[in-house]
């Protein structure tokens, strides 16, 4: 049973909406597992009230928050400092309150790479076909390059967005933008195929490309975890490819946030179990 005392520390998540978030369940399980006297609560923050919410965090000594859609970009100028990754991405998913100084981080991309490592997938030197050039694509691509990926082919429906993203990424490694319609011509070069778009979340979504052309040798990753196995992953699995869904990314971005706040290694298995029970 959760015992709240005068010393209990408060953490939470800012989102709009926030009701669907699995983070409260996951972080609460982590605090409990390590016997840390802390709670983690959802805060539904209208974007128009974000500055007030950030001031409130300072005023009330809230120790840390996660930040989710649609506030990740908007919170950046409201903080005292952001780390290198969050600064490059222009987006924050984790805030730590260090004696009144609010510091922003972004653990999404590293959480993604951690989730691959957990599945025995080493990204070093690999050619990655990354689909999507939005905020998620950017964080994943940046982390992949920082952690040694050999080349990233960014495919996007709006090719201009892929071009712009590749321009920003080019100082960190080898990148190549292509239109989504050209994906099938590069499939054979890809060690890793990653979907960072929202396509596959809904039952009637049309396919991003012909999934039957996925080679058996590829590792196929979808950052979606609901549904647990998207159509992309289902077909890729039938083709004999190794598949990984977005659950690991969710858990590992949270594990990194936990470490930033508490300085302690997160109980990853406990966090994963808490989320799995709800999915
Ligand atoms: P996020 O921050 O979650 O990445 P986003 O910035 O809105 O969200 O980006 C969504 C990504 O999914 C984009 O790459 C988008 O492609 P466009 O840049 O062409 O819009 C992609 N996307 C969304 N719906 C899509 C669809 N039906 N087909 C192909 N790509 C789609």
XYZ file of N, CA and C and ligand atoms in Angstrom:
868
model
N 0.844 -1.212 0.000
C 0.000 0.000 0.000
C 0.878 1.261 0.000
N 0.522 2.206 -0.833
C 1.244 3.462 -0.939
C 1.010 4.296 0.329
N 2.131 4.685 0.995
C 2.005 5.552 2.185
C 2.572 6.914 1.860
N 1.723 7.927 1.847
C 2.205 9.275 1.562
C 2.489 9.986 2.877
N 3.716 10.502 2.974
C 4.114 11.202 4.198
C 4.492 12.638 3.858
N 4.942 13.364 4.828
C 5.392 14.734 4.599
C 6.637 14.801 3.731
N 7.328 13.681 3.645
C 8.582 13.666 2.890
C 8.429 13.117 1.476
N 7.237 12.642 1.175
C 7.043 12.017 -0.141
C 7.336 13.009 -1.264
N 8.148 12.577 -2.211
C 8.475 13.457 -3.343
C 7.460 13.270 -4.463
N 7.230 14.345 -5.213
C 6.202 14.305 -6.258
C 6.838 14.398 -7.649
N 6.474 13.441 -8.476
C 6.842 13.428 -9.899
C 5.557 13.330 -10.700
N 5.644 13.512 -12.011
C 4.423 13.377 -12.794
C 4.672 13.487 -14.270
N 3.572 13.577 -14.994
C 3.659 13.748 -16.442
C 2.721 14.863 -16.868
N 3.233 15.738 -17.746
C 2.417 16.776 -18.368
C 2.032 16.295 -19.770
N 0.751 16.255 -20.057
C 0.292 15.881 -21.395
C -1.087 16.461 -21.624
N -1.539 16.430 -22.874
C -2.876 16.953 -23.192
C -3.396 16.270 -24.448
N -4.139 15.178 -24.339
C -4.648 14.589 -23.098
C -3.566 13.759 -22.422
N -3.891 13.261 -21.227
C -2.896 12.460 -20.515
C -3.499 11.153 -19.985
N -4.827 11.054 -20.134
C -5.543 9.899 -19.537
C -5.043 8.551 -20.048
N -4.588 8.516 -21.285
C -4.169 7.255 -21.904
C -2.761 6.851 -21.457
N -2.044 7.728 -20.757
C -0.618 7.491 -20.516
C -0.376 6.276 -19.606
N 0.599 5.476 -19.965
C 0.973 4.317 -19.159
C 2.110 4.671 -18.194
N 2.644 5.884 -18.305
C 3.792 6.260 -17.472
C 3.489 6.260 -15.970
N 2.308 6.739 -15.523
C 2.050 6.702 -14.081
C 2.152 5.286 -13.500
N 1.576 4.341 -14.215
C 1.626 2.943 -13.793
C 3.073 2.441 -13.723
N 3.807 2.758 -14.783
C 5.166 2.260 -14.958
C 6.127 2.874 -13.933
N 6.060 4.184 -13.748
C 6.993 4.852 -12.823
C 6.630 4.560 -11.369
N 5.337 4.440 -11.094
C 4.921 4.101 -9.735
C 5.448 2.721 -9.365
N 5.356 1.789 -10.296
C 5.868 0.437 -10.051
C 7.374 0.485 -9.772
N 8.070 1.359 -10.486
C 9.524 1.482 -10.298
C 9.850 2.053 -8.920
N 9.163 3.114 -8.517
C 9.400 3.696 -7.187
C 9.126 2.662 -6.099
N 8.023 1.949 -6.258
C 7.658 0.938 -5.256
C 8.713 -0.160 -5.169
N 9.151 -0.612 -6.334
C 10.106 -1.736 -6.369
C 11.408 -1.381 -5.644
N 11.827 -0.119 -5.749
C 13.082 0.280 -5.101
C 12.851 0.923 -3.725
N 11.601 0.940 -3.280
C 11.293 1.499 -1.961
C 11.574 2.987 -1.869
N 11.358 3.705 -2.966
C 11.593 5.156 -2.971
C 10.290 5.864 -2.576
N 10.409 6.812 -1.646
C 9.231 7.517 -1.124
C 8.839 8.634 -2.103
N 8.114 8.222 -3.152
C 7.750 9.177 -4.194
C 6.461 8.736 -4.872
N 5.724 9.714 -5.396
C 4.536 9.409 -6.206
C 4.697 10.023 -7.592
N 3.950 9.486 -8.536
C 4.026 9.943 -9.929
C 2.595 10.102 -10.420
N 2.221 11.328 -10.725
C 0.809 11.589 -11.034
C 0.620 12.241 -12.408
N -0.521 11.978 -13.042
C -0.806 12.598 -14.333
C -1.317 14.029 -14.152
N -0.785 14.944 -14.971
C -1.278 16.324 -14.989
C -1.734 16.657 -16.400
N -3.029 16.890 -16.560
C -3.509 17.297 -17.886
C -3.310 18.800 -18.005
N -2.359 19.195 -18.844
C -1.985 20.606 -18.953
C -2.355 21.125 -20.337
N -3.330 22.001 -20.373
C -3.666 22.648 -21.637
C -2.437 23.436 -22.121
N -2.088 23.325 -23.399
C -0.899 24.037 -23.890
C -0.905 25.527 -23.523
N -2.092 26.115 -23.448
C -2.169 27.542 -23.094
C -1.731 27.796 -21.649
N -1.765 26.756 -20.833
C -1.410 26.915 -19.406
C -0.037 26.352 -19.066
N 0.731 26.005 -20.094
C 1.992 25.306 -19.827
C 2.965 26.160 -18.997
N 3.046 27.444 -19.305
C 3.975 28.310 -18.549
C 3.589 28.335 -17.071
N 2.287 28.367 -16.802
C 1.826 28.347 -15.404
C 2.179 27.013 -14.753
N 2.016 25.939 -15.511
C 2.319 24.607 -14.964
C 3.804 24.503 -14.610
N 4.649 25.056 -15.469
C 6.098 25.016 -15.213
C 6.440 25.869 -13.982
N 5.805 27.029 -13.886
C 6.006 27.861 -12.673
C 5.542 27.112 -11.439
N 4.432 26.406 -11.577
C 3.889 25.621 -10.462
C 4.860 24.535 -10.031
N 5.522 23.957 -11.008
C 6.500 22.915 -10.713
C 7.616 23.481 -9.824
N 8.050 24.678 -10.181
C 9.082 25.348 -9.381
C 8.531 25.694 -8.000
N 7.346 26.312 -8.013
C 6.774 26.817 -6.753
C 6.488 25.687 -5.773
N 6.077 24.550 -6.307
C 5.663 23.461 -5.414
C 6.733 22.394 -5.220
N 7.861 22.608 -5.850
C 8.960 21.654 -5.660
C 8.687 20.278 -6.232
N 7.933 20.225 -7.318
C 7.761 18.939 -8.003
C 9.132 18.536 -8.542
N 9.549 17.307 -8.223
C 10.944 16.911 -8.477
C 11.269 16.616 -9.929
N 10.251 16.175 -10.664
C 10.520 15.857 -12.067
C 9.243 15.521 -12.793
N 9.231 15.767 -14.074
C 8.072 15.354 -14.886
C 8.553 14.782 -16.212
N 7.705 13.906 -16.755
C 7.795 13.589 -18.178
C 6.890 14.555 -18.906
N 7.162 14.755 -20.173
C 6.382 15.672 -20.988
C 5.994 14.927 -22.245
N 4.706 14.964 -22.575
C 4.303 14.279 -23.794
C 3.493 15.208 -24.698
N 2.972 14.615 -25.756
C 2.264 15.351 -26.795
C 1.150 16.190 -26.186
N 0.946 17.407 -26.576
C 1.650 18.201 -27.594
C 2.578 19.250 -26.971
N 3.233 18.894 -25.858
C 3.943 19.915 -25.077
C 5.464 19.831 -25.179
N 5.961 18.790 -25.842
C 7.408 18.531 -25.836
C 8.237 19.679 -26.404
N 7.753 20.312 -27.450
C 8.492 21.421 -28.061
C 8.234 22.711 -27.290
N 6.988 22.887 -26.915
C 6.565 24.138 -26.302
C 7.242 24.400 -24.952
N 7.656 23.334 -24.277
C 8.220 23.514 -22.927
C 9.682 23.992 -22.974
N 10.343 23.793 -24.115
C 11.791 24.079 -24.190
C 12.157 25.490 -23.697
N 11.538 26.541 -24.229
C 11.947 27.887 -23.786
C 11.539 28.225 -22.358
N 10.746 27.375 -21.734
C 10.291 27.660 -20.367
C 11.243 27.092 -19.309
N 12.236 26.318 -19.762
C 13.153 25.668 -18.821
C 14.419 26.498 -18.644
N 15.207 26.181 -17.603
C 16.441 26.935 -17.348
C 17.581 26.445 -18.220
N 17.496 25.184 -18.635
C 18.599 24.563 -19.360
C 18.065 23.318 -20.050
N 18.592 23.007 -21.238
C 18.270 21.705 -21.840
C 19.575 21.039 -22.258
N 19.624 19.714 -22.217
C 20.867 19.030 -22.568
C 21.041 19.024 -24.092
N 22.179 18.484 -24.527
C 22.547 18.557 -25.945
C 21.514 17.882 -26.850
N 21.044 16.714 -26.420
C 20.079 15.964 -27.227
C 18.764 16.739 -27.361
N 18.242 17.192 -26.238
C 16.978 17.934 -26.259
C 17.125 19.220 -27.060
N 18.306 19.809 -26.973
C 18.552 21.040 -27.706
C 18.543 20.772 -29.211
N 19.217 19.697 -29.656
C 19.204 19.354 -31.074
C 17.784 19.041 -31.533
N 17.056 18.291 -30.729
C 15.713 17.871 -31.128
C 14.698 19.007 -31.012
N 15.007 19.997 -30.169
C 14.023 21.056 -29.916
C 12.808 20.499 -29.194
N 13.039 19.439 -28.423
C 11.925 18.768 -27.740
C 12.434 18.090 -26.474
N 11.609 18.160 -25.438
C 11.960 17.616 -24.121
C 10.905 16.598 -23.702
N 11.338 15.441 -23.191
C 10.351 14.499 -22.638
C 10.554 14.253 -21.153
N 11.632 14.836 -20.600
C 11.938 14.631 -19.181
C 12.475 15.933 -18.595
N 11.912 16.344 -17.462
C 12.419 17.528 -16.762
C 12.840 17.120 -15.355
N 14.022 17.571 -14.972
C 14.497 17.348 -13.594
C 14.580 18.692 -12.883
N 14.031 18.719 -11.686
C 14.070 19.931 -10.876
C 15.262 19.825 -9.920
N 16.329 20.550 -10.242
C 17.554 20.483 -9.449
C 17.632 21.745 -8.588
N 17.118 21.647 -7.375
C 17.105 22.785 -6.441
C 16.534 24.052 -7.083
N 15.451 23.887 -7.812
C 14.788 25.046 -8.399
C 15.171 25.330 -9.845
N 16.247 24.706 -10.302
C 16.623 24.840 -11.710
C 15.997 23.714 -12.504
N 15.254 24.059 -13.551
C 14.576 23.023 -14.332
C 15.420 22.678 -15.556
N 15.815 21.406 -15.631
C 16.689 20.960 -16.714
C 15.939 19.959 -17.588
N 15.992 20.194 -18.907
C 15.259 19.347 -19.849
C 16.154 18.324 -20.535
N 15.602 17.149 -20.720
C 16.299 16.049 -21.409
C 15.344 15.441 -22.429
N 15.882 14.632 -23.319
C 15.013 13.846 -24.191
C 15.554 12.426 -24.271
N 14.828 11.489 -23.693
C 15.297 10.105 -23.591
C 14.670 9.185 -24.638
N 13.848 9.744 -25.522
C 13.122 8.900 -26.485
C 14.054 8.097 -27.402
N 15.009 8.790 -28.023
C 15.869 8.122 -29.000
C 16.777 7.092 -28.348
N 17.380 7.470 -27.211
C 18.247 6.508 -26.530
C 17.433 5.340 -25.986
N 16.206 5.635 -25.562
C 15.325 4.550 -25.121
C 15.053 3.577 -26.262
N 14.902 4.139 -27.444
C 14.688 3.295 -28.632
C 15.898 2.386 -28.863
N 17.093 2.967 -28.851
C 18.299 2.156 -29.107
C 18.506 1.133 -27.985
N 18.216 1.524 -26.743
C 18.302 0.569 -25.618
C 17.374 -0.623 -25.851
N 16.194 -0.340 -26.396
C 15.226 -1.434 -26.596
C 15.721 -2.408 -27.658
N 16.482 -1.919 -28.619
C 17.073 -2.823 -29.613
C 18.179 -3.653 -28.965
N 19.013 -2.989 -28.172
C 20.113 -3.695 -27.494
C 19.555 -4.822 -26.634
N 18.440 -4.551 -25.981
C 17.810 -5.564 -25.123
C 17.405 -6.802 -25.939
N 17.098 -6.564 -27.204
C 16.710 -7.671 -28.096
C 17.922 -8.239 -28.838
N 19.105 -7.825 -28.435
C 20.318 -8.361 -29.053
C 20.663 -7.717 -30.387
N 20.082 -6.559 -30.672
C 20.356 -5.888 -31.943
C 21.344 -4.748 -31.720
N 22.522 -4.874 -32.320
C 23.562 -3.846 -32.213
C 23.454 -2.951 -33.450
N 23.354 -1.656 -33.257
C 23.135 -0.762 -34.400
C 24.449 -0.329 -35.073
N 25.574 -0.649 -34.469
C 26.863 -0.167 -34.997
C 27.098 -0.592 -36.439
N 27.367 0.375 -37.292
C 27.692 0.104 -38.686
C 26.494 -0.290 -39.551
N 25.305 -0.360 -38.957
C 24.138 -0.843 -39.692
C 23.545 0.230 -40.607
N 22.957 -0.248 -41.706
C 22.173 0.632 -42.575
C 20.718 0.556 -42.124
N 20.152 1.729 -41.829
C 18.792 1.791 -41.297
C 17.881 2.499 -42.293
N 16.762 1.863 -42.600
C 15.708 2.533 -43.365
C 14.713 3.055 -42.344
N 14.676 4.374 -42.202
C 13.814 4.998 -41.199
C 12.628 5.638 -41.911
N 11.433 5.225 -41.557
C 10.254 5.779 -42.208
C 9.619 6.814 -41.292
N 9.484 8.032 -41.812
C 8.919 9.131 -41.036
C 9.975 10.175 -40.720
N 9.595 11.426 -40.834
C 10.541 12.518 -40.578
C 9.937 13.529 -39.606
N 9.043 13.065 -38.738
C 8.453 13.932 -37.715
C 9.313 13.932 -36.466
N 8.719 14.328 -35.351
C 9.458 14.408 -34.101
C 10.026 13.061 -33.666
N 9.244 12.004 -33.804
C 9.722 10.680 -33.394
C 10.868 10.222 -34.292
N 10.714 10.444 -35.582
C 11.758 10.050 -36.529
C 13.067 10.763 -36.230
N 12.947 12.040 -35.898
C 14.134 12.834 -35.604
C 14.860 12.305 -34.367
N 14.133 12.015 -33.320
C 14.794 11.547 -32.097
C 15.427 10.176 -32.307
N 14.749 9.313 -33.041
C 15.289 7.976 -33.297
C 16.530 8.063 -34.197
N 16.458 8.858 -35.241
C 17.577 8.978 -36.183
C 18.818 9.542 -35.488
N 18.633 10.559 -34.680
C 19.752 11.195 -33.975
C 20.437 10.193 -33.045
N 19.633 9.445 -32.290
C 20.217 8.461 -31.360
C 20.937 7.355 -32.126
N 20.368 6.923 -33.232
C 21.009 5.866 -34.031
C 22.380 6.321 -34.516
N 22.466 7.547 -34.997
C 23.757 8.042 -35.485
C 24.745 8.201 -34.333
N 24.272 8.765 -33.228
C 25.149 8.964 -32.070
C 25.696 7.648 -31.550
N 24.930 6.588 -31.746
C 25.352 5.294 -31.200
C 25.911 4.375 -32.282
N 26.316 5.003 -33.391
C 27.187 4.288 -34.318
C 26.563 3.671 -35.557
N 25.298 3.978 -35.840
C 24.705 3.439 -37.072
C 25.523 3.914 -38.266
N 25.645 3.079 -39.291
C 26.496 3.396 -40.435
C 25.857 4.365 -41.407
N 24.572 4.169 -41.678
C 23.879 5.030 -42.631
C 22.386 5.014 -42.337
N 21.754 6.163 -42.468
C 20.301 6.211 -42.288
C 19.643 6.739 -43.552
N 18.765 5.927 -44.098
C 17.958 6.357 -45.242
C 16.617 6.806 -44.664
N 16.315 8.097 -44.821
C 15.067 8.619 -44.264
C 14.025 8.694 -45.378
N 12.973 7.902 -45.238
C 11.895 7.895 -46.235
C 10.686 8.606 -45.661
N 10.153 9.556 -46.412
C 8.972 10.264 -45.911
C 8.015 10.584 -47.040
N 6.714 10.538 -46.666
C 5.659 10.862 -47.640
C 5.911 12.259 -48.219
N 6.123 13.223 -47.352
C 6.489 14.569 -47.801
C 8.014 14.603 -47.856
N 8.563 14.456 -49.048
C 10.013 14.249 -49.149
C 10.807 15.457 -48.650
N 10.248 16.648 -48.776
C 10.933 17.857 -48.293
C 11.290 17.762 -46.806
N 10.404 17.126 -46.051
C 10.669 16.985 -44.605
C 11.848 16.045 -44.369
N 11.956 15.014 -45.215
C 13.098 14.087 -45.098
C 14.388 14.811 -45.461
N 14.328 15.645 -46.479
C 15.507 16.406 -46.918
C 15.966 17.339 -45.793
N 15.025 18.074 -45.209
C 15.359 19.006 -44.128
C 15.951 18.268 -42.932
N 15.354 17.140 -42.587
C 15.868 16.375 -41.452
C 17.290 15.878 -41.744
N 17.511 15.386 -42.952
C 18.845 14.878 -43.293
C 19.894 15.991 -43.281
N 19.494 17.183 -43.655
C 20.431 18.316 -43.590
C 20.886 18.543 -42.145
N 19.919 18.458 -41.233
C 20.250 18.675 -39.810
C 21.102 17.543 -39.246
N 20.848 16.318 -39.744
C 21.530 15.142 -39.194
C 22.916 14.913 -39.777
N 23.194 15.554 -40.914
C 24.379 15.157 -41.692
C 25.687 15.346 -40.927
N 25.728 16.264 -39.961
C 26.979 16.424 -39.210
C 27.218 15.296 -38.211
N 26.230 14.456 -38.015
C 26.389 13.344 -37.067
C 26.641 12.004 -37.752
N 26.521 11.961 -39.087
C 26.747 10.686 -39.769
C 26.186 10.707 -41.180
N 26.164 9.524 -41.778
C 25.770 9.390 -43.177
C 24.250 9.243 -43.311
N 23.639 10.140 -44.055
C 22.173 10.142 -44.196
C 21.754 10.351 -45.646
N 20.561 9.878 -45.979
C 20.058 9.974 -47.359
C 18.535 10.083 -47.329
N 17.985 11.185 -47.856
C 16.527 11.302 -47.880
C 15.944 10.680 -49.149
N 14.797 10.007 -49.014
C 14.096 9.497 -50.202
C 12.588 9.681 -50.017
N 11.862 9.735 -51.126
C 10.403 9.759 -50.977
C 9.895 8.379 -50.556
N 8.809 8.355 -49.818
C 8.241 7.090 -49.345
C 7.987 6.130 -50.509
N 7.620 6.703 -51.651
C 7.299 5.861 -52.811
C 8.508 5.083 -53.338
N 9.718 5.443 -52.888
C 10.932 4.735 -53.344
C 11.417 3.660 -52.357
N 10.675 3.453 -51.309
C 11.147 2.550 -50.252
C 11.496 1.161 -50.781
N 10.642 0.643 -51.643
C 10.871 -0.739 -52.094
C 12.221 -0.928 -52.790
N 12.736 0.142 -53.370
C 14.011 0.024 -54.081
C 15.221 -0.012 -53.137
N 15.017 0.301 -51.860
C 16.154 0.278 -50.923
C 16.035 -0.824 -49.867
N 14.968 -1.589 -49.919
C 14.733 -2.597 -48.877
C 15.888 -3.574 -48.720
N 16.483 -3.954 -49.828
C 17.552 -4.952 -49.768
C 18.825 -4.425 -49.109
N 18.961 -3.098 -49.065
C 20.156 -2.512 -48.445
C 19.995 -2.348 -46.934
N 18.777 -2.506 -46.444
C 18.494 -2.147 -45.052
C 18.688 -3.323 -44.097
N 19.566 -3.126 -43.092
C 19.695 -4.114 -42.015
C 18.521 -3.969 -41.051
N 18.095 -2.723 -40.920
C 17.066 -2.388 -39.939
C 16.016 -1.520 -40.630
N 14.738 -1.855 -40.469
C 13.651 -1.042 -41.022
C 12.830 -0.548 -39.838
N 12.669 0.774 -39.729
C 12.008 1.341 -38.547
C 10.834 2.221 -38.954
N 9.652 1.912 -38.462
C 8.511 2.801 -38.694
C 8.357 3.763 -37.533
N 8.460 5.051 -37.817
C 8.232 6.073 -36.781
C 6.983 6.899 -37.084
N 6.200 6.488 -38.084
C 4.949 7.206 -38.366
C 3.834 6.578 -37.532
N 2.675 7.199 -37.573
C 1.530 6.653 -36.832
C 0.766 5.620 -37.655
N 1.253 5.336 -38.856
C 0.544 4.389 -39.725
C 0.654 2.979 -39.133
N -0.525 2.369 -38.902
C -0.565 1.048 -38.280
C -1.298 1.081 -36.941
N -1.543 2.297 -36.445
C -2.275 2.418 -35.177
C -3.741 2.050 -35.350
N -4.270 2.393 -36.540
C -5.685 2.122 -36.796
C -5.843 0.926 -37.729
N -6.950 0.193 -37.532
C -7.211 -1.033 -38.292
C -7.210 -0.819 -39.795
N -7.810 0.298 -40.223
C -7.985 0.488 -41.669
C -6.875 1.310 -42.320
N -5.758 1.509 -41.624
C -4.636 2.241 -42.220
C -4.128 1.502 -43.460
N -3.900 2.248 -44.545
C -3.318 1.562 -45.707
C -1.814 1.404 -45.479
N -1.224 0.421 -46.150
C 0.190 0.108 -45.901
C 1.117 1.221 -46.386
N 2.232 1.381 -45.708
C 3.214 2.401 -46.086
C 3.901 2.037 -47.401
N 4.068 0.707 -47.615
C 4.678 0.185 -48.843
C 4.288 -1.283 -48.907
N 4.790 -2.023 -49.885
C 4.441 -3.436 -49.987
C 5.253 -4.252 -48.968
N 4.607 -4.571 -47.870
C 5.315 -5.259 -46.788
C 5.814 -6.653 -47.207
N 5.206 -7.214 -48.256
C 5.648 -8.536 -48.721
C 7.056 -8.506 -49.294
N 7.556 -7.300 -49.601
C 8.899 -7.188 -50.176
C 9.986 -7.114 -49.101
N 9.598 -7.192 -47.838
C 10.592 -7.112 -46.747
C 11.476 -8.359 -46.764
N 12.799 -8.180 -46.794
C 13.678 -9.346 -46.811
C 13.747 -10.025 -45.441
N 13.941 -11.310 -45.470
C 14.021 -12.126 -44.260
C 15.157 -11.672 -43.337
N 16.195 -11.116 -43.973
C 17.393 -10.748 -43.222
C 17.227 -9.480 -42.388
N 16.148 -8.732 -42.630
C 15.998 -7.444 -41.949
C 15.472 -7.619 -40.519
N 15.818 -6.649 -39.685
C 15.145 -6.517 -38.393
C 14.138 -5.386 -38.577
N 12.880 -5.644 -38.266
C 11.836 -4.640 -38.496
C 11.295 -4.158 -37.152
N 11.318 -2.828 -36.982
C 10.914 -2.241 -35.709
C 9.789 -1.247 -35.943
N 8.776 -1.323 -35.098
C 7.693 -0.340 -35.144
C 7.660 0.336 -33.790
N 7.618 1.663 -33.744
C 7.606 2.301 -32.424
C 6.198 2.292 -31.818
N 5.237 1.781 -32.579
C 3.866 1.612 -32.055
C 3.835 0.388 -31.134
N 3.086 0.492 -30.017
C 2.906 -0.700 -29.158
C 1.431 -1.026 -28.980
N 0.566 -0.186 -29.526
C -0.866 -0.426 -29.495
C -1.422 -0.159 -30.884
N -1.759 -1.146 -31.671
C -1.769 -2.582 -31.367
C -0.367 -3.140 -31.101
N -0.354 -4.240 -30.377
C 0.906 -4.841 -29.944
C 1.728 -5.318 -31.144
N 1.015 -5.835 -32.143
C 1.705 -6.189 -33.383
C 0.982 -5.528 -34.550
N 1.605 -4.523 -35.125
C 1.002 -3.822 -36.256
C 1.034 -4.721 -37.496
N 0.315 -4.286 -38.525
C 0.307 -5.053 -39.770
C 1.731 -5.185 -40.323
N 2.509 -4.098 -40.222
C 3.909 -4.138 -40.677
C 4.666 -5.277 -39.992
N 4.549 -5.347 -38.676
C 5.274 -6.382 -37.930
C 4.719 -7.775 -38.227
N 3.412 -7.864 -38.406
C 2.785 -9.154 -38.702
C 3.298 -9.742 -40.009
N 3.307 -8.914 -41.035
C 3.762 -9.403 -42.353
C 5.264 -9.681 -42.309
N 6.025 -8.786 -41.689
C 7.484 -8.967 -41.616
C 7.820 -10.276 -40.913
N 7.069 -10.583 -39.886
C 7.299 -11.825 -39.136
C 7.011 -13.040 -40.019
N 5.912 -12.958 -40.768
C 5.597 -14.052 -41.710
C 6.711 -14.262 -42.716
N 7.363 -13.152 -43.068
C 8.447 -13.223 -44.065
C 9.734 -13.785 -43.441
N 9.730 -13.966 -42.144
C 10.901 -14.537 -41.476
C 11.809 -13.509 -40.843
N 11.417 -12.235 -40.900
C 12.247 -11.180 -40.306
C 12.061 -11.150 -38.791
N 13.083 -10.682 -38.095
C 12.949 -10.448 -36.651
C 12.154 -9.170 -36.450
N 11.195 -9.166 -35.550
C 10.378 -7.961 -35.351
C 10.407 -7.501 -33.891
N 10.335 -6.198 -33.717
C 10.357 -5.587 -32.378
C 9.311 -4.470 -32.351
N 8.441 -4.460 -31.339
C 7.439 -3.382 -31.279
C 7.908 -2.242 -30.367
N 7.040 -1.270 -30.136
C 7.438 -0.051 -29.426
C 7.393 -0.133 -27.912
N 7.021 -1.302 -27.379
C 6.936 -1.421 -25.926
C 8.289 -1.152 -25.255
N 9.333 -1.712 -25.846
C 10.675 -1.544 -25.265
C 11.098 -0.080 -25.258
N 10.742 0.645 -26.306
C 11.090 2.078 -26.360
C 10.363 2.831 -25.245
N 9.082 2.520 -25.065
C 8.305 3.158 -23.994
C 8.967 2.906 -22.637
N 9.316 1.665 -22.392
C 9.883 1.296 -21.100
C 11.272 1.929 -20.911
N 12.091 1.865 -21.949
C 13.463 2.360 -21.789
C 13.558 3.888 -21.755
N 12.665 4.595 -22.450
C 12.697 6.054 -22.276
C 12.319 6.390 -20.844
N 11.394 5.617 -20.289
C 10.980 5.825 -18.897
C 12.096 5.437 -17.929
N 12.814 4.377 -18.244
C 13.914 3.927 -17.388
C 15.011 4.990 -17.336
N 15.286 5.602 -18.471
C 16.297 6.669 -18.497
C 15.832 7.901 -17.718
N 14.545 8.225 -17.814
C 14.010 9.351 -17.039
C 14.163 9.056 -15.542
N 13.823 7.832 -15.158
C 13.927 7.405 -13.758
C 15.356 7.578 -13.241
N 16.308 7.180 -14.059
C 17.721 7.299 -13.665
C 18.129 8.775 -13.525
N 17.660 9.606 -14.441
C 17.961 11.044 -14.370
C 17.423 11.628 -13.058
N 16.223 11.224 -12.673
C 15.615 11.779 -11.456
C 16.243 11.243 -10.181
N 16.467 9.934 -10.139
C 16.823 9.294 -8.866
C 18.303 8.949 -8.770
N 18.998 8.939 -9.895
C 20.392 8.515 -9.897
C 20.544 7.007 -9.795
N 19.435 6.287 -9.789
C 19.504 4.827 -9.623
C 19.095 4.092 -10.883
N 19.659 2.904 -11.066
C 19.285 2.071 -12.207
C 17.805 1.725 -12.096
N 17.078 1.889 -13.186
C 15.642 1.604 -13.142
C 15.397 0.096 -13.176
N 14.368 -0.347 -12.471
C 13.997 -1.766 -12.517
C 13.189 -2.043 -13.795
N 13.931 -2.218 -14.875
C 13.310 -2.293 -16.202
C 12.256 -3.406 -16.303
N 12.572 -4.562 -15.716
C 11.624 -5.682 -15.823
C 10.306 -5.391 -15.107
N 10.426 -4.753 -13.964
C 9.222 -4.379 -13.198
C 8.379 -3.388 -14.004
N 9.054 -2.441 -14.627
C 8.345 -1.418 -15.408
C 7.646 -2.054 -16.601
N 8.358 -2.956 -17.252
C 7.770 -3.623 -18.419
C 6.554 -4.450 -18.015
N 6.678 -5.145 -16.906
C 5.568 -5.979 -16.433
C 4.339 -5.111 -16.130
N 4.571 -3.963 -15.506
C 3.459 -3.075 -15.154
C 2.716 -2.618 -16.405
N 3.461 -2.328 -17.453
C 2.842 -1.858 -18.696
C 2.137 -3.011 -19.411
N 2.817 -4.151 -19.442
C 2.249 -5.321 -20.142
C 0.910 -5.745 -19.543
N 0.795 -5.620 -18.239
C -0.457 -6.016 -17.577
C -1.629 -5.154 -18.036
N -1.325 -3.934 -18.473
C -2.383 -3.016 -18.874
C -2.691 -3.080 -20.380
N -1.735 -3.547 -21.169
C -1.926 -3.507 -22.631
C -2.858 -4.608 -23.150
P 5.575 12.521 -34.535
O 6.107 13.612 -33.677
O 4.802 11.486 -33.774
O 6.626 11.905 -35.393
P 4.600 14.173 -36.704
O 5.670 15.156 -36.485
O 3.218 14.648 -36.973
O 4.456 13.185 -35.464
O 5.074 13.182 -37.880
C 4.288 12.179 -38.349
C 5.056 11.371 -39.383
O 4.209 10.342 -39.862
C 5.481 12.164 -40.592
O 6.672 11.613 -41.099
C 4.307 11.927 -41.540
O 4.608 12.108 -42.904
P 4.460 13.570 -43.559
O 5.679 14.350 -43.123
O 4.443 13.337 -45.017
O 3.182 14.154 -43.036
C 4.039 10.483 -41.269
N 2.696 10.064 -41.663
C 1.547 10.302 -40.993
N 0.496 9.744 -41.650
C 1.016 9.146 -42.761
C 0.459 8.383 -43.844
N -0.857 8.133 -43.899
N 1.283 7.920 -44.779
C 2.621 8.156 -44.724
N 3.214 8.863 -43.730
C 2.422 9.348 -42.754
